[in-house]
mmCIF file of C-alpha atoms in Angstrom:
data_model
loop_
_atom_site.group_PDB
_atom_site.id
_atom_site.type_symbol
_atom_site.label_atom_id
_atom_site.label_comp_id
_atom_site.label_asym_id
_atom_site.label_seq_id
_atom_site.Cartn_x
_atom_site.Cartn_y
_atom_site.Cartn_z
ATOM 1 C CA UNK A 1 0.000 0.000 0.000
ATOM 2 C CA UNK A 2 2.209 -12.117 -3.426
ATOM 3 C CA UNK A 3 2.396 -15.076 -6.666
ATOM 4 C CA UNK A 4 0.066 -18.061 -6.478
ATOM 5 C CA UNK A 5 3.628 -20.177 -7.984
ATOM 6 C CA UNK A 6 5.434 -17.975 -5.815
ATOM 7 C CA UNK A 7 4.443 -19.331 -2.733
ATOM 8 C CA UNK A 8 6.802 -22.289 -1.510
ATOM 9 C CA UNK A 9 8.181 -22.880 1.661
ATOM 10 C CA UNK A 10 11.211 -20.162 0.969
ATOM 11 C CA UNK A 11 10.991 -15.893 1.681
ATOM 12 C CA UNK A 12 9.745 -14.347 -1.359
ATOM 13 C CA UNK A 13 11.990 -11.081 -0.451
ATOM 14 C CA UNK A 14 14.985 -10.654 1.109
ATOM 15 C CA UNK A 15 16.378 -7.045 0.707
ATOM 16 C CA UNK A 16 19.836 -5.444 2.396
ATOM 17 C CA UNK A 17 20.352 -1.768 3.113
ATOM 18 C CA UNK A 18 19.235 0.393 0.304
ATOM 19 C CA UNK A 19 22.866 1.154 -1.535
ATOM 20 C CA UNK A 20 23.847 4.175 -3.095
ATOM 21 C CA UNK A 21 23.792 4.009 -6.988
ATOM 22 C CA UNK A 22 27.094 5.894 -7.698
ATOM 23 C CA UNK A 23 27.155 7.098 -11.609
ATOM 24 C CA UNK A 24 30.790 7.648 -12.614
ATOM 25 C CA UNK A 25 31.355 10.074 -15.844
ATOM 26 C CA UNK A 26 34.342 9.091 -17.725
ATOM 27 C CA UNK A 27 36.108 11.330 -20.128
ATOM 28 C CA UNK A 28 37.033 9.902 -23.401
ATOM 29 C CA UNK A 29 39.338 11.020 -26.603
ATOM 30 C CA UNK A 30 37.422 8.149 -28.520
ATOM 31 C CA UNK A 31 34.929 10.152 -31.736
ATOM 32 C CA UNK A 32 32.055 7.680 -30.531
ATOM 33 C CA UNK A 33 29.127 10.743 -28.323
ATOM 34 C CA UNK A 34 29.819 9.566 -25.081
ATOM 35 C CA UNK A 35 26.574 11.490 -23.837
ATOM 36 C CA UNK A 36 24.639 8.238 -25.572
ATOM 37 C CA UNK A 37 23.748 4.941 -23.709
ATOM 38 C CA UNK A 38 24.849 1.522 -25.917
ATOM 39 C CA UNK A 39 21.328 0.726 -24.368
ATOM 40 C CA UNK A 40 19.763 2.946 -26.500
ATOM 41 C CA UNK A 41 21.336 2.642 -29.763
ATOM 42 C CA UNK A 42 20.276 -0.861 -29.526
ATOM 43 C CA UNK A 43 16.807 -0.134 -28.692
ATOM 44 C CA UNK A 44 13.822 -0.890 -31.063
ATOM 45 C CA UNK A 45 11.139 -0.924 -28.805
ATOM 46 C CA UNK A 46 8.656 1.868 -29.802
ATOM 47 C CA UNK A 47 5.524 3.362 -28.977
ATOM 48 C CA UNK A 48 4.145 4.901 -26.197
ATOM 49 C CA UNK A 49 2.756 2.798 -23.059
ATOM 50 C CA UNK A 50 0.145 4.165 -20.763
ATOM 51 C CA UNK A 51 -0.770 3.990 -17.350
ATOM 52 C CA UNK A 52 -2.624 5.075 -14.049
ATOM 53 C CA UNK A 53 -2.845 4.294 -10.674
ATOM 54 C CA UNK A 54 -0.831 4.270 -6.945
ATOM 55 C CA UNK A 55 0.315 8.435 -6.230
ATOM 56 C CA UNK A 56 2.624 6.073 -3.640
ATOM 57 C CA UNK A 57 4.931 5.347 -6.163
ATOM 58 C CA UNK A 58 4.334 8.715 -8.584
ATOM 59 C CA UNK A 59 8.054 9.877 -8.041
ATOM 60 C CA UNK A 60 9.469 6.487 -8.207
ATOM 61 C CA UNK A 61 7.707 6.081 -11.582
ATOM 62 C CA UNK A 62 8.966 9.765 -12.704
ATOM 63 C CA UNK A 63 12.387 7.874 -12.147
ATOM 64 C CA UNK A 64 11.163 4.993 -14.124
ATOM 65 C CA UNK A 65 9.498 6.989 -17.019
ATOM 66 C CA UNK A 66 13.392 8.783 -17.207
ATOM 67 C CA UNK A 67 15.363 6.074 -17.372
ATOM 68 C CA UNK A 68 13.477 3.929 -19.587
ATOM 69 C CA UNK A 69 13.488 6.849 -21.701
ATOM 70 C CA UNK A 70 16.629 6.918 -21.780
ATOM 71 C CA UNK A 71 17.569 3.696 -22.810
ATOM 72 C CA UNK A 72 14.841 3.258 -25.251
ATOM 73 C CA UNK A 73 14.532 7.121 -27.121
ATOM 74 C CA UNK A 74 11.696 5.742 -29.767
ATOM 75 C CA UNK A 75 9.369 4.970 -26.664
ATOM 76 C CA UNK A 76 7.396 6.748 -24.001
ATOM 77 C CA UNK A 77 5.249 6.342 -20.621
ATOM 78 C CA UNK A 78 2.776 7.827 -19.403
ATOM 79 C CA UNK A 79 1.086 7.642 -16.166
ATOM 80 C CA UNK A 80 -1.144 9.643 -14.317
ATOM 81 C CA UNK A 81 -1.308 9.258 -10.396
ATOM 82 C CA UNK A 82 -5.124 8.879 -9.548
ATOM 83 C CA UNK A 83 -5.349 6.547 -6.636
ATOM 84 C CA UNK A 84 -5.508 2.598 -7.616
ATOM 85 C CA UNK A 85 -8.666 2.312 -6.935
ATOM 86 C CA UNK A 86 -8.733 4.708 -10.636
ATOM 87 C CA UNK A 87 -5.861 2.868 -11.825
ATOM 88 C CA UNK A 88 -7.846 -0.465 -11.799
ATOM 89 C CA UNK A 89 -11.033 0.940 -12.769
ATOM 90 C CA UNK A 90 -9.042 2.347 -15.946
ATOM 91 C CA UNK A 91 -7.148 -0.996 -16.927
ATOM 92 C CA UNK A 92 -10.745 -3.030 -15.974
ATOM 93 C CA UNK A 93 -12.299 -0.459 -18.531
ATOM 94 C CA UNK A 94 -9.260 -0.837 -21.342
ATOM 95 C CA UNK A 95 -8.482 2.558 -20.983
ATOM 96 C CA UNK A 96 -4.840 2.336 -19.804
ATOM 97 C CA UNK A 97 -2.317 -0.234 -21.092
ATOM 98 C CA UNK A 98 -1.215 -0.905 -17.012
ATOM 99 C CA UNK A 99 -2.163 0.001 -13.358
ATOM 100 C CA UNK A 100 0.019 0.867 -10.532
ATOM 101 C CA UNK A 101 -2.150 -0.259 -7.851
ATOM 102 C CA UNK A 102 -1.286 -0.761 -3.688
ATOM 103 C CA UNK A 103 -3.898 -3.054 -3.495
ATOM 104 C CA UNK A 104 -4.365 -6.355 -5.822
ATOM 105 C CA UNK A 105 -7.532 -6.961 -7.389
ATOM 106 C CA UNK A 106 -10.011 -9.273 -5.422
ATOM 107 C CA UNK A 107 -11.616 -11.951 -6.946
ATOM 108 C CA UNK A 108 -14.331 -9.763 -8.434
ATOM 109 C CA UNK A 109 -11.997 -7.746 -10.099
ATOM 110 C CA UNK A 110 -9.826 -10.526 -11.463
ATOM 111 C CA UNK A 111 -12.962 -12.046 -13.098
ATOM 112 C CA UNK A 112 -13.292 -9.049 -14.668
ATOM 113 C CA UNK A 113 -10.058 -8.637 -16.174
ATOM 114 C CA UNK A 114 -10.747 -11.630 -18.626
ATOM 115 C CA UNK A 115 -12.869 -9.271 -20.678
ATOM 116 C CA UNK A 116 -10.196 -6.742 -21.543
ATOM 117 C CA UNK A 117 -7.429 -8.923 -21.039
ATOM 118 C CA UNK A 118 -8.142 -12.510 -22.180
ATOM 119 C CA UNK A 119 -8.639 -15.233 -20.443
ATOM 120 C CA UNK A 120 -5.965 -15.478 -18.533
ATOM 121 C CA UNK A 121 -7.184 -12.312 -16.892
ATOM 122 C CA UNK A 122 -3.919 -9.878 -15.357
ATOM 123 C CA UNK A 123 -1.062 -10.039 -13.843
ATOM 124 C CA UNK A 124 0.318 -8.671 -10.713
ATOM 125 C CA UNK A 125 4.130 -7.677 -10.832
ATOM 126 C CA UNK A 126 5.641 -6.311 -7.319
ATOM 127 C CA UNK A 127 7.307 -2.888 -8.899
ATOM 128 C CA UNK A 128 7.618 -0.792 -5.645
ATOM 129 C CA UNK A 129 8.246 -1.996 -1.775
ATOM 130 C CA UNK A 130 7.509 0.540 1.029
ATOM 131 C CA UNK A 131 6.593 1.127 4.440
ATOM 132 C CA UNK A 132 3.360 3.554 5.233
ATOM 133 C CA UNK A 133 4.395 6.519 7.516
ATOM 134 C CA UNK A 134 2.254 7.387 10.306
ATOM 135 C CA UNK A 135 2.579 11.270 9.949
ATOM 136 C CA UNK A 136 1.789 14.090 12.492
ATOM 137 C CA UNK A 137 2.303 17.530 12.731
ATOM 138 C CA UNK A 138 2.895 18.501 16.410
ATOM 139 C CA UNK A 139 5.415 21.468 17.238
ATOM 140 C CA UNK A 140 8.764 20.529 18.699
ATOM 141 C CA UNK A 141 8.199 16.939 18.640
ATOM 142 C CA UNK A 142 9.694 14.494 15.531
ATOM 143 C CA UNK A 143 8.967 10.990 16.734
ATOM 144 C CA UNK A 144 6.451 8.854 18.962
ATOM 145 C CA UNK A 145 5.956 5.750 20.150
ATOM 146 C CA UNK A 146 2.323 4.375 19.202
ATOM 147 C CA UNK A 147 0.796 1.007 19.539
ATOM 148 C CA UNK A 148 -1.512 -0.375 17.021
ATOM 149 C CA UNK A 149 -4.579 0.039 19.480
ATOM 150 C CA UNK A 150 -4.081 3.381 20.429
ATOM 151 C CA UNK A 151 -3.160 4.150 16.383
ATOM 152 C CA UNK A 152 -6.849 2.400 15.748
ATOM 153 C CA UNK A 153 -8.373 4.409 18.508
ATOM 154 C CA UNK A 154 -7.425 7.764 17.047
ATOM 155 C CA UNK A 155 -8.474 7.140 13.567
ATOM 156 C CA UNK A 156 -11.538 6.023 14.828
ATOM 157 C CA UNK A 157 -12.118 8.767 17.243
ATOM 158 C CA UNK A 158 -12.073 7.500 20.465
ATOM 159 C CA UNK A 159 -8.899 9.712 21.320
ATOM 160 C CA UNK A 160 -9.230 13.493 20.727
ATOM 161 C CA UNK A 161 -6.082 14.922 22.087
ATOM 162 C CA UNK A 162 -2.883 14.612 22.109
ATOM 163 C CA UNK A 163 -2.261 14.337 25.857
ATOM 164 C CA UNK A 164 -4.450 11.585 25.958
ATOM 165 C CA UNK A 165 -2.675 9.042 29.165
ATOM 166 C CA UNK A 166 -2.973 5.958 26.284
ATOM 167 C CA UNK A 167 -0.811 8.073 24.028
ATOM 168 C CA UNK A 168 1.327 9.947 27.021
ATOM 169 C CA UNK A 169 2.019 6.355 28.996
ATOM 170 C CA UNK A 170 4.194 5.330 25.768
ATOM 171 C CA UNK A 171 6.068 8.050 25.617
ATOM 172 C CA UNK A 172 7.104 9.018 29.063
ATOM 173 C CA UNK A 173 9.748 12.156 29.157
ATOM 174 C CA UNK A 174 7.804 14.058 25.984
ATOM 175 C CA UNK A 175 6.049 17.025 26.881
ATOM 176 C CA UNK A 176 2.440 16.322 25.152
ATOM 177 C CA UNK A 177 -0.017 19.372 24.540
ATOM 178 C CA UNK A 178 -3.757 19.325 24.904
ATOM 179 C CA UNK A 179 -3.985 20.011 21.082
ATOM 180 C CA UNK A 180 -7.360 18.839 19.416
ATOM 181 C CA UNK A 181 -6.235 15.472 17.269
ATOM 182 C CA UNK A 182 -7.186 15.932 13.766
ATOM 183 C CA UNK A 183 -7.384 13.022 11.642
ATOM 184 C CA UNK A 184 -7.036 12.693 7.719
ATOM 185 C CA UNK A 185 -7.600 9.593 5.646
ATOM 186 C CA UNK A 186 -7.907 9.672 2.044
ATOM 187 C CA UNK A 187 -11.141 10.924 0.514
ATOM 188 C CA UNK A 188 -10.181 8.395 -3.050
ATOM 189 C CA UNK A 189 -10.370 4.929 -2.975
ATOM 190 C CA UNK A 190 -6.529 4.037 -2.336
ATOM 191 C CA UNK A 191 -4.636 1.078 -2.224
ATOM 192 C CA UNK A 192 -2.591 2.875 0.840
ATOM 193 C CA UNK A 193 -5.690 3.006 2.968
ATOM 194 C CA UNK A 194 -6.500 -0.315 2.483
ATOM 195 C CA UNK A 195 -3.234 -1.586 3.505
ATOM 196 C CA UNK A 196 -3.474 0.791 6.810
ATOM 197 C CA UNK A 197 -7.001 -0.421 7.345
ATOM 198 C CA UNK A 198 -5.483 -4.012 6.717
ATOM 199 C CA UNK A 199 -2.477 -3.032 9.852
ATOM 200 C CA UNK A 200 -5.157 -1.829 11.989
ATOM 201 C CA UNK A 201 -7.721 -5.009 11.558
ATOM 202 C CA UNK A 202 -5.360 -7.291 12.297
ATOM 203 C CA UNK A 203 -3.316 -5.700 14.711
ATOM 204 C CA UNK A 204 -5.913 -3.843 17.095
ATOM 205 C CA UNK A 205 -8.887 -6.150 16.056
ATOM 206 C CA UNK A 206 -11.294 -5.485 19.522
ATOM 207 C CA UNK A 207 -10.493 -1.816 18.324
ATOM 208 C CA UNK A 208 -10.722 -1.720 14.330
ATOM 209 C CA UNK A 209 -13.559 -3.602 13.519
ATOM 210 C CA UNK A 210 -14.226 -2.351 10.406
ATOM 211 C CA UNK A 211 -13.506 -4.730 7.268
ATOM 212 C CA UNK A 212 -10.222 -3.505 5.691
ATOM 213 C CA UNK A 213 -11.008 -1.696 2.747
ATOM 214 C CA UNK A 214 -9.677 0.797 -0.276
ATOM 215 C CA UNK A 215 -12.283 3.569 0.748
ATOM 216 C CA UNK A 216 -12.378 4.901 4.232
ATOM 217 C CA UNK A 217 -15.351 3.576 6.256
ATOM 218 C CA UNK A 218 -18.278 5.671 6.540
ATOM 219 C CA UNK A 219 -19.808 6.653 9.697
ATOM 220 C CA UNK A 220 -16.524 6.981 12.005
ATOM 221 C CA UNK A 221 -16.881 10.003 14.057
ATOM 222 C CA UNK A 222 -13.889 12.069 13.402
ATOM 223 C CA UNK A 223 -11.310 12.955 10.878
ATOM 224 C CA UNK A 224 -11.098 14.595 8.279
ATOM 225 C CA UNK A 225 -10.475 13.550 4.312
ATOM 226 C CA UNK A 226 -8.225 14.568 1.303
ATOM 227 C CA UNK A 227 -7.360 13.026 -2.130
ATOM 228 C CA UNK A 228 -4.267 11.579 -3.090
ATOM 229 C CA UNK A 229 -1.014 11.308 -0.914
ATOM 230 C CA UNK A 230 -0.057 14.986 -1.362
ATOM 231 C CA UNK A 231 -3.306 16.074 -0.631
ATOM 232 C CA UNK A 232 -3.780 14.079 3.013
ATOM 233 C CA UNK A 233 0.112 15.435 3.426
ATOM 234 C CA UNK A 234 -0.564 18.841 2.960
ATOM 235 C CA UNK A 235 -3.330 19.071 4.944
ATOM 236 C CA UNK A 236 -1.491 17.926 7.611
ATOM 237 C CA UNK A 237 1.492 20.130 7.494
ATOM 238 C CA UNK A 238 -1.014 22.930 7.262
ATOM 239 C CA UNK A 239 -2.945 21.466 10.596
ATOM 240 C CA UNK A 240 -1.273 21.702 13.937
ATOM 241 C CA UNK A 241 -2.643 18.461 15.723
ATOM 242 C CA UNK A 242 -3.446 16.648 12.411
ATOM 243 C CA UNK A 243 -2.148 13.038 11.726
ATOM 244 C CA UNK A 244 -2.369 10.740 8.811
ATOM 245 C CA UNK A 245 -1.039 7.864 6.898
ATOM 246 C CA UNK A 246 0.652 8.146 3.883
ATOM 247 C CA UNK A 247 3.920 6.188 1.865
ATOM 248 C CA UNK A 248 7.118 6.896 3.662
ATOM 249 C CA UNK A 249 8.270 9.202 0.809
ATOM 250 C CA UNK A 250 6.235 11.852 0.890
ATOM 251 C CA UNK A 251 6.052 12.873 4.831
ATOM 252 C CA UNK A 252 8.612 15.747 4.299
ATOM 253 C CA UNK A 253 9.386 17.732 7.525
ATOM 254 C CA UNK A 254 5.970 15.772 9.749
ATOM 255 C CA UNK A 255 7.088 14.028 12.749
ATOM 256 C CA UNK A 256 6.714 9.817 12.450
ATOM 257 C CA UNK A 257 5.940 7.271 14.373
ATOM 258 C CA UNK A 258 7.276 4.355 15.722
ATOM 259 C CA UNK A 259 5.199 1.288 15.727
ATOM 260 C CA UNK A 260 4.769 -1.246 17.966
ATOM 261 C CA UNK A 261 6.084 -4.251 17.749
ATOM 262 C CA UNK A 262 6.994 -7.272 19.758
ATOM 263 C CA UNK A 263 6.950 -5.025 22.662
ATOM 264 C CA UNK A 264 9.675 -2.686 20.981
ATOM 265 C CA UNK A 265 9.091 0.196 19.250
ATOM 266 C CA UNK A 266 10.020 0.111 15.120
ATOM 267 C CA UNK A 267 10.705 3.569 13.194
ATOM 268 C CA UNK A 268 9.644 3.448 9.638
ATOM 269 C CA UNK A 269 12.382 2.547 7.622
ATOM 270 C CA UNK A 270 12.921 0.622 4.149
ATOM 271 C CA UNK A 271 15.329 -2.110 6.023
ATOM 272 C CA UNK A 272 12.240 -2.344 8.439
ATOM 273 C CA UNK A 273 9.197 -2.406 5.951
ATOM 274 C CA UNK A 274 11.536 -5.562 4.115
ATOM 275 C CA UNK A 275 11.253 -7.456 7.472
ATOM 276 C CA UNK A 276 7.716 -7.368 7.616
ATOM 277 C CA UNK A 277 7.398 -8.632 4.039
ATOM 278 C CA UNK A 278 9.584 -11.578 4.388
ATOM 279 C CA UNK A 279 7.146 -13.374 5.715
ATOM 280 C CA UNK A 280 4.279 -12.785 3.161
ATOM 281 C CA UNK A 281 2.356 -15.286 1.211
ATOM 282 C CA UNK A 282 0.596 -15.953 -2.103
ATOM 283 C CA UNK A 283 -3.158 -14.545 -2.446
ATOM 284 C CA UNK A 284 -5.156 -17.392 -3.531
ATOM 285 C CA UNK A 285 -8.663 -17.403 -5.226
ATOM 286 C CA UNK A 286 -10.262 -15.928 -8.006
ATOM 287 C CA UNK A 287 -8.849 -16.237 -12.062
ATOM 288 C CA UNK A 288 -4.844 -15.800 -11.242
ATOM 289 C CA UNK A 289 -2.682 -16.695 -13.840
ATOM 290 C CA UNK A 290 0.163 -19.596 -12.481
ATOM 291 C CA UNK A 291 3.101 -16.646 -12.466
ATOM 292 C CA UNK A 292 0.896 -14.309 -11.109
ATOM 293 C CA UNK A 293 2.610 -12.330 -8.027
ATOM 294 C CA UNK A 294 0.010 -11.195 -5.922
ATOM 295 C CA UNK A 295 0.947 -11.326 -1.799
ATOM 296 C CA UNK A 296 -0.764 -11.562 1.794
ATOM 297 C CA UNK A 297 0.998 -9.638 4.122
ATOM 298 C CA UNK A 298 1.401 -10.566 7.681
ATOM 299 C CA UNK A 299 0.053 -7.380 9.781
ATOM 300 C CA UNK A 300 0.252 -8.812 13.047
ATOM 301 C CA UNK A 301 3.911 -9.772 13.087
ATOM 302 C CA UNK A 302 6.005 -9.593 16.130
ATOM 303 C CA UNK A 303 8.965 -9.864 14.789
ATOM 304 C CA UNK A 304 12.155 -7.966 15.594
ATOM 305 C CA UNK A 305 13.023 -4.865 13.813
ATOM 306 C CA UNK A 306 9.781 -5.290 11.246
ATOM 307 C CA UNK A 307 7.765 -2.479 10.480
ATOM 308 C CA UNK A 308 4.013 -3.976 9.166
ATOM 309 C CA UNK A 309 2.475 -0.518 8.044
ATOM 310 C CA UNK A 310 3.556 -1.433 4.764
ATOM 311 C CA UNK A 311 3.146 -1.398 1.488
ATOM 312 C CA UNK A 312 3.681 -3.614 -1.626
ATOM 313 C CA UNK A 313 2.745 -1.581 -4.987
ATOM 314 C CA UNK A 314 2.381 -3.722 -7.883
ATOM 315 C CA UNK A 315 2.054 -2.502 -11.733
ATOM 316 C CA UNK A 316 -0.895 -4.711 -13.015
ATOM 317 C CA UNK A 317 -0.750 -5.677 -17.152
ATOM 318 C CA UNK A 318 -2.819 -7.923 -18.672
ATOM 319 C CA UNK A 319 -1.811 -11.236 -19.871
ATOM 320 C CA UNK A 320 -2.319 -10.624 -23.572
ATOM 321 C CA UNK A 321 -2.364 -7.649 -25.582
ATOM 322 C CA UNK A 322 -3.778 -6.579 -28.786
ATOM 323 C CA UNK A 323 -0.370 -6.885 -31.112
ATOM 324 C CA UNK A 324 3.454 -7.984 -30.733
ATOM 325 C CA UNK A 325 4.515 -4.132 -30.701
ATOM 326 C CA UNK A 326 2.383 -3.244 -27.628
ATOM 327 C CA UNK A 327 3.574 -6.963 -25.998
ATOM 328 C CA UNK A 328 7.592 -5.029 -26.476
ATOM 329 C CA UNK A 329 7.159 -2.172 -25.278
ATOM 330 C CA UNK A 330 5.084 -4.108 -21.815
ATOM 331 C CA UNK A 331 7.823 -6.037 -21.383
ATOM 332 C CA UNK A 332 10.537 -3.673 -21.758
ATOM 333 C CA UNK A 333 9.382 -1.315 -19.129
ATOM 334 C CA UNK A 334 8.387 -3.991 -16.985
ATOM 335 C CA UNK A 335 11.983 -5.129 -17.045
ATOM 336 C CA UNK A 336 13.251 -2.561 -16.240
ATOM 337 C CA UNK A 337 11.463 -0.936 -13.084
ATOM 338 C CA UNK A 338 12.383 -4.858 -11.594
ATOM 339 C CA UNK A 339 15.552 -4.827 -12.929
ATOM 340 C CA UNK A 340 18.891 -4.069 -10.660
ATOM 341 C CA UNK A 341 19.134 -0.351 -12.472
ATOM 342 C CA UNK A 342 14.952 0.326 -12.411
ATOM 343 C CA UNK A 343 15.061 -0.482 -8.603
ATOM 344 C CA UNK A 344 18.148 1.585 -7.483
ATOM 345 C CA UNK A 345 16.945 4.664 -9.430
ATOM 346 C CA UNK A 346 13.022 4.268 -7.285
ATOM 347 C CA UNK A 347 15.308 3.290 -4.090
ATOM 348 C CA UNK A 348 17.085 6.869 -4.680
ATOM 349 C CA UNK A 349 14.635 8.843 -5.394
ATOM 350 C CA UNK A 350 12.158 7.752 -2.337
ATOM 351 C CA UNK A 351 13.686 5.893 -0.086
ATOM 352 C CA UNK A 352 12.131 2.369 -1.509
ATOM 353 C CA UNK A 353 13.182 -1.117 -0.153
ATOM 354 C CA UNK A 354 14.882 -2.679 -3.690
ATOM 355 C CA UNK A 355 13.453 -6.026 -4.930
ATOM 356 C CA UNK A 356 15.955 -8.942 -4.070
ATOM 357 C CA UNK A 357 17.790 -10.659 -6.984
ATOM 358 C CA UNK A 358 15.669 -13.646 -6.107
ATOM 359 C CA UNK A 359 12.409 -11.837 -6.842
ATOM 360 C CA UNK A 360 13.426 -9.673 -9.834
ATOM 361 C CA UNK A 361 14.173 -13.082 -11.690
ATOM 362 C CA UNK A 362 10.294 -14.343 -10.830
ATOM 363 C CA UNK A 363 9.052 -11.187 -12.021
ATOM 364 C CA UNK A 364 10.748 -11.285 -15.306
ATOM 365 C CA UNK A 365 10.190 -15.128 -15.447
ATOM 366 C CA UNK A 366 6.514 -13.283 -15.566
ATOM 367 C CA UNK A 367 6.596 -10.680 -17.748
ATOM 368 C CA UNK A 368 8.139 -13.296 -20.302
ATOM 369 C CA UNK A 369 4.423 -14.721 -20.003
ATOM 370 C CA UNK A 370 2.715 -11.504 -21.485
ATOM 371 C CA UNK A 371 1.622 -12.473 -24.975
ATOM 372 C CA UNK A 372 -0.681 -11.756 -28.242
ATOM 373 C CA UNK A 373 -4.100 -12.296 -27.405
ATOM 374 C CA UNK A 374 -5.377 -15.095 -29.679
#
């Protein structure tokens, strides 16, 4: 906010620190334009690919869009951050050529990707790993220590200030004002609120007993509501008191906080959000092709050093495609935001936990699958 032949025994994901992608220019006397990737005189993928979806992963994909571009100058991508609850609806309707969703499709939704994309319906490819920040605005204070209850009992309402003792009893030493508590979900459907609303159901369940969902649940007594992640994020930097959830990336100057977990407290980190996916497993039911990738996330973990607020953005393609050009292009930029290069440039530009080697080879084993439609 994952693959049905995915899921043996073994961790789908194991990821190391993020490492620094260090681009050395070298200075030549040769005639051959040094300014020119060999990548790209090589290219003859063409055409333009289009897309909509996650705003999680909106600057990762900016990184994406580049440096495909770069190695391939007769194509082009364009995608247009709406919330993957629009991405879906988009690629379900034929409109886009790919999603970038948070949030796989249920069985509903699968069933319904047969009509646009065959009959082996679409496929879910894990392009962007990261944890959800838990962001407040609060003057003179950068981090607290939350547990999932009293996280559940603010964004339901039951807690209305900040000095609250269920909030003030975790973090002995910080000086806690009476401020109002102001909280902001997303107004959209978004794959990031159903993967908080997944945390908070099966972390605090006697607390969050609403069913985990894309689109905020009605009814709750407080809060407030923006669309998109830059919208819920500035309306929190603009509201002393105000606290939301958004991907890691985006929280700018807010204060974070530190999760509960195992009886320690976790700060939101890439290293951390990896942890917690480790242990995932393959989402079963509905029409999933065999390489699909789509993954249950285990929300309740207690396990050291894991952060579970997190999220797994997928892009979602369909299986088969109209003609062999279109089939190219899919596969070439699906290559590359798995490959090694693709994964460093999104882990640079937000902070992302990189696929491991062991996954990036599944995902192009998948890719390899998209075909003509017959």
């Amino acid at each position: 906010m994952l693959v049905q032949n995915l899921g043996r025994t073994t961790s789908l994901l194991s990821v190391s620190a993020v490492a620094v992608l260090a681009l050395a220019a070298c200075g030549t006397d040769s005639a051959a334009p040094a300014s020119t990737p060999a990548a790209a005189s090589e290219s003859t993928v063409a055409g333009t690919l289009s897309g909509a979806g996650a705003s999680s992963q909106d600057s990762a994909m900016q990184a994406w869009i580049a440096g495909f571009g770069e190695a391939n100058p007769q194509a082009a991508v364009q995608y247009s951050p709406d919330g993957s609850g629009a991405g879906r609806e988009a690629l379900l309707a034929g409109g886009v050529q790919f999603a970038g969703s948070d949030a796989y499709l249920d069985e509903e939704e699968a069933a319904a990707a047969e009509e646009v994309c065959g009959p082996e319906g679409a496929l879910h490819i894990p392009a962007y790993i990261s944890p959800i920040a838990v962001a407040f605005q609060l003057e003179g204070i950068r981090e607290l220590n939350l547990d999932a209850d009293t996280l559940a009992a603010i964004f339901r309402g039951d807690i209305t200030v900040w000095n609250d003792p269920a909030i003030a009893s975790q973090n002995e030493g910080v000086s806690l004002p009476d401020t109002p508590i102001t909280a902001v979900h997303r107004g959209d459907e978004s794959g990031t609120t159903k993967n908080f609303t997944e945390y908070l159901a099966a972390a605090a369940p006697e607390i969050w007993t609403e069913k985990p969902s894309g689109e905020w649940p009605a009814g709750l007594p407080n809060g407030e509501n923006a669309s998109g992640t830059g919208g819920v994020i500035s309306t929190v930097t603009a509201t002393e008191g105000g606290i939301t959830y958004a991907d890691a990336s985006a929280a700018g100057n807010l204060g974070t906080v530190r999760v509960e977990v195992g009886g320690n407290y976790v700060p939101v980190s890439a290293e951390a959000a990896a942890l917690a996916v480790e242990s995932s497993t393959p989402v079963t039911g509905g029409n999933r092709p065999a390489a699909d990738m789509a993954m249950q996330l285990d929300r309740d973990t207690a396990e050291s050093g894991a952060y579970p607020v997190v999220l797994v953005s997928y892009h979602i393609f369909c299986t088969g495609y109209e003609d062999q050009e279109t089939v190219d292009l899919v596969r070439a930029f699906g290559d590359y935001v798995v490959s090694e290069e693709g994964q460093a440039a999104a882990a640079e530009a937000t902070g992302s936990a990189p696929l491991s080697a062991a996954l990036r080879e599944r995902a192009v084993e998948a890719l390899e699958t998209i075909s003509v439609r017959s």
